[in-house]
Amino acid sequence: MVFEFPQIIKDDVAVALQEDLGGELRCENDITANLIDKDATARAHIITREAGILCGQQWASEAFYACDSAVQLQWHKEDGDVLLPSDRLLSISGNARAILTAERTALNFLQFLSATATTTHRYAQFLSDVKTQLLDTRKTLPRYRQAQKYAVVCGGGTNHRIGLYDAFLIKENHIKACGSIQKAVEKARTMAPDKPIEVEVESLDELNQAISASVDIVMLDNFNNEQILQAVACADGRCKLEVSGNIVEERLRELAQTGVDFVSSGALTKHVNALDLSLLIE
């Protein structure tokens, strides 16, 4: 799997390295690495100490190349691959100083993005044999929206809208400010007729208003299972239905069995634990 925005990767990695190197991308600023002879070479490996799903190899590669363009990298796993404890992910050969300067930045990206992919994979397993799709949200770490959205796909999830520009999501405060669901939807359709329109509702009455406005998707916010079943019957295929709010793993199968089209969860990108990875020099 390949992330198709190379400039984002370069920018992400440059900012991370600059943070480590005193505000400028000068590897000479790594005073600890300077203890090593400048011409010394080394061979190292990145391994995982726990199971998970790999994501972030392009960011890790860029971190090493940014510190030494001549470094040699051999990936043993690809983004989206299942990892088992002690698996070797990457072998690195090159200047010893550069490898150690890039080490933490490379691992940070790998651990963080693999954590997102791993959490997504765990959730997606509950929906693997049903039509209901698992969606992410905009609850991502600032600066890393595209990276985490990519990690969700690596883990088997599906991206919701990327940001505030590619789809309408009309929520409670938008409805109040516009005057009604109908008015908000009419304005959206006039402004950008090619953009999908989704409305978040908190009751069956609001659901009926959204259906009457011919929206594409209705988000059922914090509905219990009985209310969701009523909503599915009410919609009767006239729009797609998404469930959001209080989405925990134990509830996913129940939600899928109601017949909704989507389940979205912010946990995929914000309730994650870094994968335990290590870089070891031979």
Tab-separated table of N, CA and C in Angstrom, residues 18-121:
chain	number	residue	atom	x	y	z
A	18	GLN	N	13.466	18.629	12.660
A	18	GLN	CA	13.830	19.964	13.131
A	18	GLN	C	13.535	20.128	14.616
A	19	GLU	N	12.438	19.528	15.059
A	19	GLU	CA	12.089	19.573	16.478
A	19	GLU	C	13.177	18.914	17.311
A	20	ASP	N	13.759	17.835	16.781
A	20	ASP	CA	14.805	17.099	17.491
A	20	ASP	C	16.166	17.787	17.396
A	21	LEU	N	16.351	18.594	16.353
A	21	LEU	CA	17.686	19.138	16.061
A	21	LEU	C	17.781	20.639	16.287
A	22	GLY	N	16.964	21.151	17.184
A	22	GLY	CA	17.091	22.552	17.573
A	22	GLY	C	16.531	23.541	16.587
A	23	GLY	N	15.590	23.113	15.771
A	23	GLY	CA	14.912	24.041	14.878
A	23	GLY	C	15.447	24.099	13.464
A	24	GLU	N	16.477	23.335	13.166
A	24	GLU	CA	17.010	23.306	11.804
A	24	GLU	C	17.386	21.877	11.448
A	25	LEU	N	17.300	21.577	10.159
A	25	LEU	CA	17.570	20.219	9.705
A	25	LEU	C	19.063	20.048	9.459
A	26	ARG	N	19.816	20.035	10.541
A	26	ARG	CA	21.265	19.845	10.504
A	26	ARG	C	21.607	18.684	11.433
A	27	CYS	N	21.981	17.558	10.830
A	27	CYS	CA	22.269	16.384	11.640
A	27	CYS	C	23.469	16.602	12.557
A	28	GLU	N	24.313	17.568	12.210
A	28	GLU	CA	25.456	17.894	13.060
A	28	GLU	C	25.028	18.385	14.440
A	29	ASN	N	23.754	18.783	14.564
A	29	ASN	CA	23.262	19.280	15.849
A	29	ASN	C	22.994	18.156	16.846
A	30	ASP	N	23.057	16.901	16.400
A	30	ASP	CA	22.881	15.768	17.302
A	30	ASP	C	24.196	15.546	18.040
A	31	ILE	N	24.314	16.147	19.217
A	31	ILE	CA	25.604	16.132	19.916
A	31	ILE	C	25.980	14.724	20.401
A	32	THR	N	24.990	13.891	20.701
A	32	THR	CA	25.310	12.537	21.155
A	32	THR	C	25.833	11.687	20.007
A	33	ALA	N	25.212	11.819	18.831
A	33	ALA	CA	25.693	11.061	17.669
A	33	ALA	C	27.106	11.473	17.293
A	34	ASN	N	27.466	12.721	17.601
A	34	ASN	CA	28.805	13.204	17.272
A	34	ASN	C	29.900	12.534	18.099
A	35	LEU	N	29.522	11.752	19.097
A	35	LEU	CA	30.511	10.978	19.843
A	35	LEU	C	31.094	9.859	18.977
A	36	ILE	N	30.362	9.507	17.923
A	36	ILE	CA	30.783	8.425	17.015
A	36	ILE	C	31.633	9.012	15.896
A	37	ASP	N	32.643	8.286	15.468
A	37	ASP	CA	33.476	8.749	14.348
A	37	ASP	C	32.595	9.037	13.140
A	38	LYS	N	32.862	10.171	12.474
A	38	LYS	CA	31.972	10.622	11.399
A	38	LYS	C	31.940	9.658	10.217
A	39	ASP	N	32.967	8.828	10.056
A	39	ASP	CA	33.001	7.888	8.931
A	39	ASP	C	32.577	6.476	9.328
A	40	ALA	N	32.189	6.286	10.579
A	40	ALA	CA	31.805	4.948	11.036
A	40	ALA	C	30.501	4.511	10.365
A	41	THR	N	30.427	3.246	10.018
A	41	THR	CA	29.198	2.700	9.424
A	41	THR	C	28.609	1.667	10.378
A	42	ALA	N	27.326	1.377	10.155
A	42	ALA	CA	26.645	0.422	11.021
A	42	ALA	C	25.537	-0.271	10.240
A	43	ARG	N	25.120	-1.409	10.777
A	43	ARG	CA	23.948	-2.109	10.263
A	43	ARG	C	22.981	-2.280	11.425
A	44	ALA	N	21.733	-1.952	11.188
A	44	ALA	CA	20.739	-2.011	12.264
A	44	ALA	C	19.437	-2.615	11.739
A	45	HIS	N	18.580	-2.987	12.676
A	45	HIS	CA	17.290	-3.571	12.323
A	45	HIS	C	16.213	-2.963	13.207
A	46	ILE	N	15.037	-2.785	12.648
A	46	ILE	CA	13.868	-2.420	13.446
A	46	ILE	C	13.016	-3.666	13.597
A	47	ILE	N	12.694	-3.996	14.851
A	47	ILE	CA	11.861	-5.165	15.138
A	47	ILE	C	10.637	-4.724	15.936
A	48	THR	N	9.616	-5.578	15.934
A	48	THR	CA	8.443	-5.332	16.770
A	48	THR	C	8.457	-6.303	17.940
A	49	ARG	N	8.043	-5.810	19.098
A	49	ARG	CA	7.973	-6.657	20.288
A	49	ARG	C	6.541	-7.116	20.574
A	50	GLU	N	5.603	-6.684	19.722
A	50	GLU	CA	4.215	-7.110	19.899
A	50	GLU	C	3.525	-7.213	18.551
A	51	ALA	N	2.380	-7.868	18.536
A	51	ALA	CA	1.614	-8.038	17.306
A	51	ALA	C	0.931	-6.732	16.920
A	52	GLY	N	0.663	-6.572	15.638
A	52	GLY	CA	-0.022	-5.372	15.172
A	52	GLY	C	-0.096	-5.332	13.659
A	53	ILE	N	-0.424	-4.158	13.139
A	53	ILE	CA	-0.484	-3.916	11.705
A	53	ILE	C	0.521	-2.823	11.373
A	54	LEU	N	1.382	-3.072	10.402
A	54	LEU	CA	2.412	-2.089	10.057
A	54	LEU	C	1.828	-0.921	9.282
A	55	CYS	N	2.257	0.271	9.633
A	55	CYS	CA	1.958	1.468	8.843
A	55	CYS	C	3.028	2.522	9.125
A	56	GLY	N	3.409	3.239	8.077
A	56	GLY	CA	4.348	4.352	8.244
A	56	GLY	C	5.707	4.133	7.627
A	57	GLN	N	5.845	3.108	6.779
A	57	GLN	CA	7.176	2.815	6.270
A	57	GLN	C	7.742	3.957	5.425
A	58	GLN	N	6.877	4.701	4.694
A	58	GLN	CA	7.398	5.795	3.874
A	58	GLN	C	7.913	6.947	4.732
A	59	TRP	N	7.286	7.167	5.874
A	59	TRP	CA	7.755	8.213	6.792
A	59	TRP	C	9.083	7.803	7.426
A	60	ALA	N	9.182	6.541	7.808
A	60	ALA	CA	10.429	6.059	8.394
A	60	ALA	C	11.566	6.126	7.379
A	61	SER	N	11.293	5.706	6.152
A	61	SER	CA	12.324	5.764	5.108
A	61	SER	C	12.796	7.200	4.899
A	62	GLU	N	11.848	8.127	4.836
A	62	GLU	CA	12.201	9.531	4.621
A	62	GLU	C	13.057	10.061	5.761
A	63	ALA	N	12.805	9.620	6.982
A	63	ALA	CA	13.609	10.071	8.122
A	63	ALA	C	15.068	9.652	7.954
A	64	PHE	N	15.294	8.418	7.532
A	64	PHE	CA	16.675	7.962	7.337
A	64	PHE	C	17.322	8.652	6.137
A	65	TYR	N	16.571	8.776	5.028
A	65	TYR	CA	17.135	9.426	3.845
A	65	TYR	C	17.431	10.903	4.093
A	66	ALA	N	16.623	11.553	4.913
A	66	ALA	CA	16.849	12.971	5.208
A	66	ALA	C	18.146	13.175	5.975
A	67	CYS	N	18.552	12.157	6.721
A	67	CYS	CA	19.799	12.258	7.491
A	67	CYS	C	21.003	11.741	6.718
A	68	ASP	N	20.764	10.874	5.749
A	68	ASP	CA	21.842	10.359	4.899
A	68	ASP	C	21.218	9.771	3.639
A	69	SER	N	21.335	10.485	2.541
A	69	SER	CA	20.696	10.039	1.296
A	69	SER	C	21.301	8.742	0.764
A	70	ALA	N	22.478	8.369	1.278
A	70	ALA	CA	23.144	7.157	0.804
A	70	ALA	C	22.795	5.925	1.640
A	71	VAL	N	21.991	6.088	2.672
A	71	VAL	CA	21.653	4.955	3.529
A	71	VAL	C	20.918	3.892	2.706
A	72	GLN	N	21.127	2.636	3.045
A	72	GLN	CA	20.482	1.530	2.347
A	72	GLN	C	19.415	0.920	3.253
A	73	LEU	N	18.195	0.818	2.712
A	73	LEU	CA	17.069	0.300	3.483
A	73	LEU	C	16.502	-0.948	2.803
A	74	GLN	N	16.231	-1.955	3.593
A	74	GLN	CA	15.581	-3.164	3.091
A	74	GLN	C	14.373	-3.466	3.972
A	75	TRP	N	13.190	-3.220	3.428
A	75	TRP	CA	11.964	-3.493	4.171
A	75	TRP	C	11.598	-4.968	4.039
A	76	HIS	N	11.272	-5.582	5.165
A	76	HIS	CA	10.862	-6.981	5.183
A	76	HIS	C	9.344	-7.114	5.293
A	77	LYS	N	8.670	-6.029	5.628
A	77	LYS	CA	7.225	-5.987	5.737
A	77	LYS	C	6.715	-4.748	5.002
A	78	GLU	N	5.447	-4.795	4.589
A	78	GLU	CA	4.821	-3.674	3.891
A	78	GLU	C	3.675	-3.121	4.730
A	79	ASP	N	3.332	-1.852	4.479
A	79	ASP	CA	2.183	-1.259	5.169
A	79	ASP	C	0.949	-2.126	4.963
A	80	GLY	N	0.234	-2.366	6.054
A	80	GLY	CA	-0.957	-3.211	6.005
A	80	GLY	C	-0.691	-4.654	6.394
A	81	ASP	N	0.603	-5.047	6.478
A	81	ASP	CA	0.935	-6.422	6.850
A	81	ASP	C	0.683	-6.671	8.335
A	82	VAL	N	0.300	-7.894	8.640
A	82	VAL	CA	0.145	-8.323	10.030
A	82	VAL	C	1.528	-8.610	10.604
A	83	LEU	N	1.798	-8.086	11.796
A	83	LEU	CA	3.085	-8.279	12.457
A	83	LEU	C	2.932	-9.184	13.667
A	84	LEU	N	3.943	-10.020	13.895
A	84	LEU	CA	3.994	-10.874	15.068
A	84	LEU	C	5.207	-10.490	15.911
A	85	PRO	N	5.169	-10.730	17.213
A	85	PRO	CA	6.304	-10.367	18.062
A	85	PRO	C	7.623	-10.918	17.521
A	86	SER	N	8.638	-10.076	17.549
A	86	SER	CA	10.010	-10.384	17.090
A	86	SER	C	10.171	-10.308	15.582
A	87	ASP	N	9.129	-9.984	14.841
A	87	ASP	CA	9.278	-9.799	13.395
A	87	ASP	C	10.260	-8.671	13.100
A	88	ARG	N	11.098	-8.887	12.097
A	88	ARG	CA	12.011	-7.843	11.614
A	88	ARG	C	11.282	-7.049	10.536
A	89	LEU	N	11.210	-5.737	10.719
A	89	LEU	CA	10.491	-4.874	9.787
A	89	LEU	C	11.412	-4.260	8.743
A	90	LEU	N	12.582	-3.837	9.184
A	90	LEU	CA	13.474	-3.057	8.322
A	90	LEU	C	14.920	-3.307	8.697
A	91	SER	N	15.774	-3.436	7.691
A	91	SER	CA	17.220	-3.482	7.893
A	91	SER	C	17.828	-2.225	7.296
A	92	ILE	N	18.778	-1.618	8.017
A	92	ILE	CA	19.363	-0.333	7.626
A	92	ILE	C	20.879	-0.460	7.630
A	93	SER	N	21.511	0.022	6.566
A	93	SER	CA	22.973	0.046	6.497
A	93	SER	C	23.407	1.428	6.068
A	94	GLY	N	24.451	1.948	6.727
A	94	GLY	CA	24.942	3.258	6.335
A	94	GLY	C	25.704	3.948	7.443
A	95	ASN	N	25.819	5.238	7.335
A	95	ASN	CA	26.546	6.029	8.316
A	95	ASN	C	25.917	5.878	9.698
A	96	ALA	N	26.734	5.533	10.682
A	96	ALA	CA	26.224	5.237	12.023
A	96	ALA	C	25.580	6.462	12.664
A	97	ARG	N	26.221	7.622	12.494
A	97	ARG	CA	25.654	8.844	13.065
A	97	ARG	C	24.259	9.102	12.507
A	98	ALA	N	24.122	9.004	11.196
A	98	ALA	CA	22.847	9.311	10.549
A	98	ALA	C	21.747	8.351	11.004
A	99	ILE	N	22.097	7.072	11.125
A	99	ILE	CA	21.104	6.086	11.558
A	99	ILE	C	20.575	6.431	12.939
A	100	LEU	N	21.467	6.806	13.843
A	100	LEU	CA	21.049	7.087	15.214
A	100	LEU	C	20.330	8.430	15.329
A	101	THR	N	20.683	9.379	14.481
A	101	THR	CA	19.968	10.654	14.490
A	101	THR	C	18.538	10.470	14.003
A	102	ALA	N	18.350	9.620	13.007
A	102	ALA	CA	17.013	9.404	12.438
A	102	ALA	C	16.170	8.437	13.256
A	103	GLU	N	16.814	7.664	14.126
A	103	GLU	CA	16.150	6.553	14.818
A	103	GLU	C	14.826	6.946	15.468
A	104	ARG	N	14.813	7.924	16.347
A	104	ARG	CA	13.609	8.232	17.111
A	104	ARG	C	12.502	8.785	16.221
A	105	THR	N	12.856	9.636	15.264
A	105	THR	CA	11.832	10.164	14.360
A	105	THR	C	11.200	9.045	13.555
A	106	ALA	N	12.022	8.142	13.026
A	106	ALA	CA	11.490	7.016	12.254
A	106	ALA	C	10.586	6.145	13.112
A	107	LEU	N	11.028	5.831	14.321
A	107	LEU	CA	10.232	4.988	15.205
A	107	LEU	C	8.944	5.675	15.634
A	108	ASN	N	9.002	6.980	15.879
A	108	ASN	CA	7.791	7.699	16.290
A	108	ASN	C	6.694	7.569	15.241
A	109	PHE	N	7.068	7.774	13.983
A	109	PHE	CA	6.069	7.653	12.920
A	109	PHE	C	5.567	6.212	12.803
A	110	LEU	N	6.473	5.263	12.818
A	110	LEU	CA	6.070	3.859	12.696
A	110	LEU	C	5.168	3.433	13.853
A	111	GLN	N	5.533	3.812	15.071
A	111	GLN	CA	4.761	3.391	16.238
A	111	GLN	C	3.376	4.021	16.254
A	112	PHE	N	3.316	5.303	15.931
A	112	PHE	CA	2.056	6.039	15.977
A	112	PHE	C	1.103	5.599	14.869
A	113	LEU	N	1.594	5.528	13.644
A	113	LEU	CA	0.726	5.143	12.535
A	113	LEU	C	0.367	3.659	12.595
A	114	SER	N	1.286	2.820	13.035
A	114	SER	CA	0.964	1.402	13.217
A	114	SER	C	-0.079	1.229	14.316
A	115	ALA	N	-0.043	2.079	15.327
A	115	ALA	CA	-1.050	2.020	16.382
A	115	ALA	C	-2.433	2.320	15.825
A	116	THR	N	-2.529	3.324	14.964
A	116	THR	CA	-3.809	3.657	14.341
A	116	THR	C	-4.298	2.509	13.471
A	117	ALA	N	-3.402	1.954	12.668
A	117	ALA	CA	-3.777	0.823	11.805
A	117	ALA	C	-4.180	-0.390	12.629
A	118	THR	N	-3.482	-0.627	13.723
A	118	THR	CA	-3.760	-1.790	14.573
A	118	THR	C	-5.120	-1.657	15.260
A	119	THR	N	-5.410	-0.479	15.789
A	119	THR	CA	-6.712	-0.245	16.424
A	119	THR	C	-7.836	-0.400	15.408
A	120	THR	N	-7.632	0.158	14.216
A	120	THR	CA	-8.642	0.039	13.162
A	120	THR	C	-8.873	-1.415	12.796
A	121	HIS	N	-7.796	-2.161	12.659
A	121	HIS	CA	-7.907	-3.580	12.295
A	121	HIS	C	-8.711	-4.352	13.341
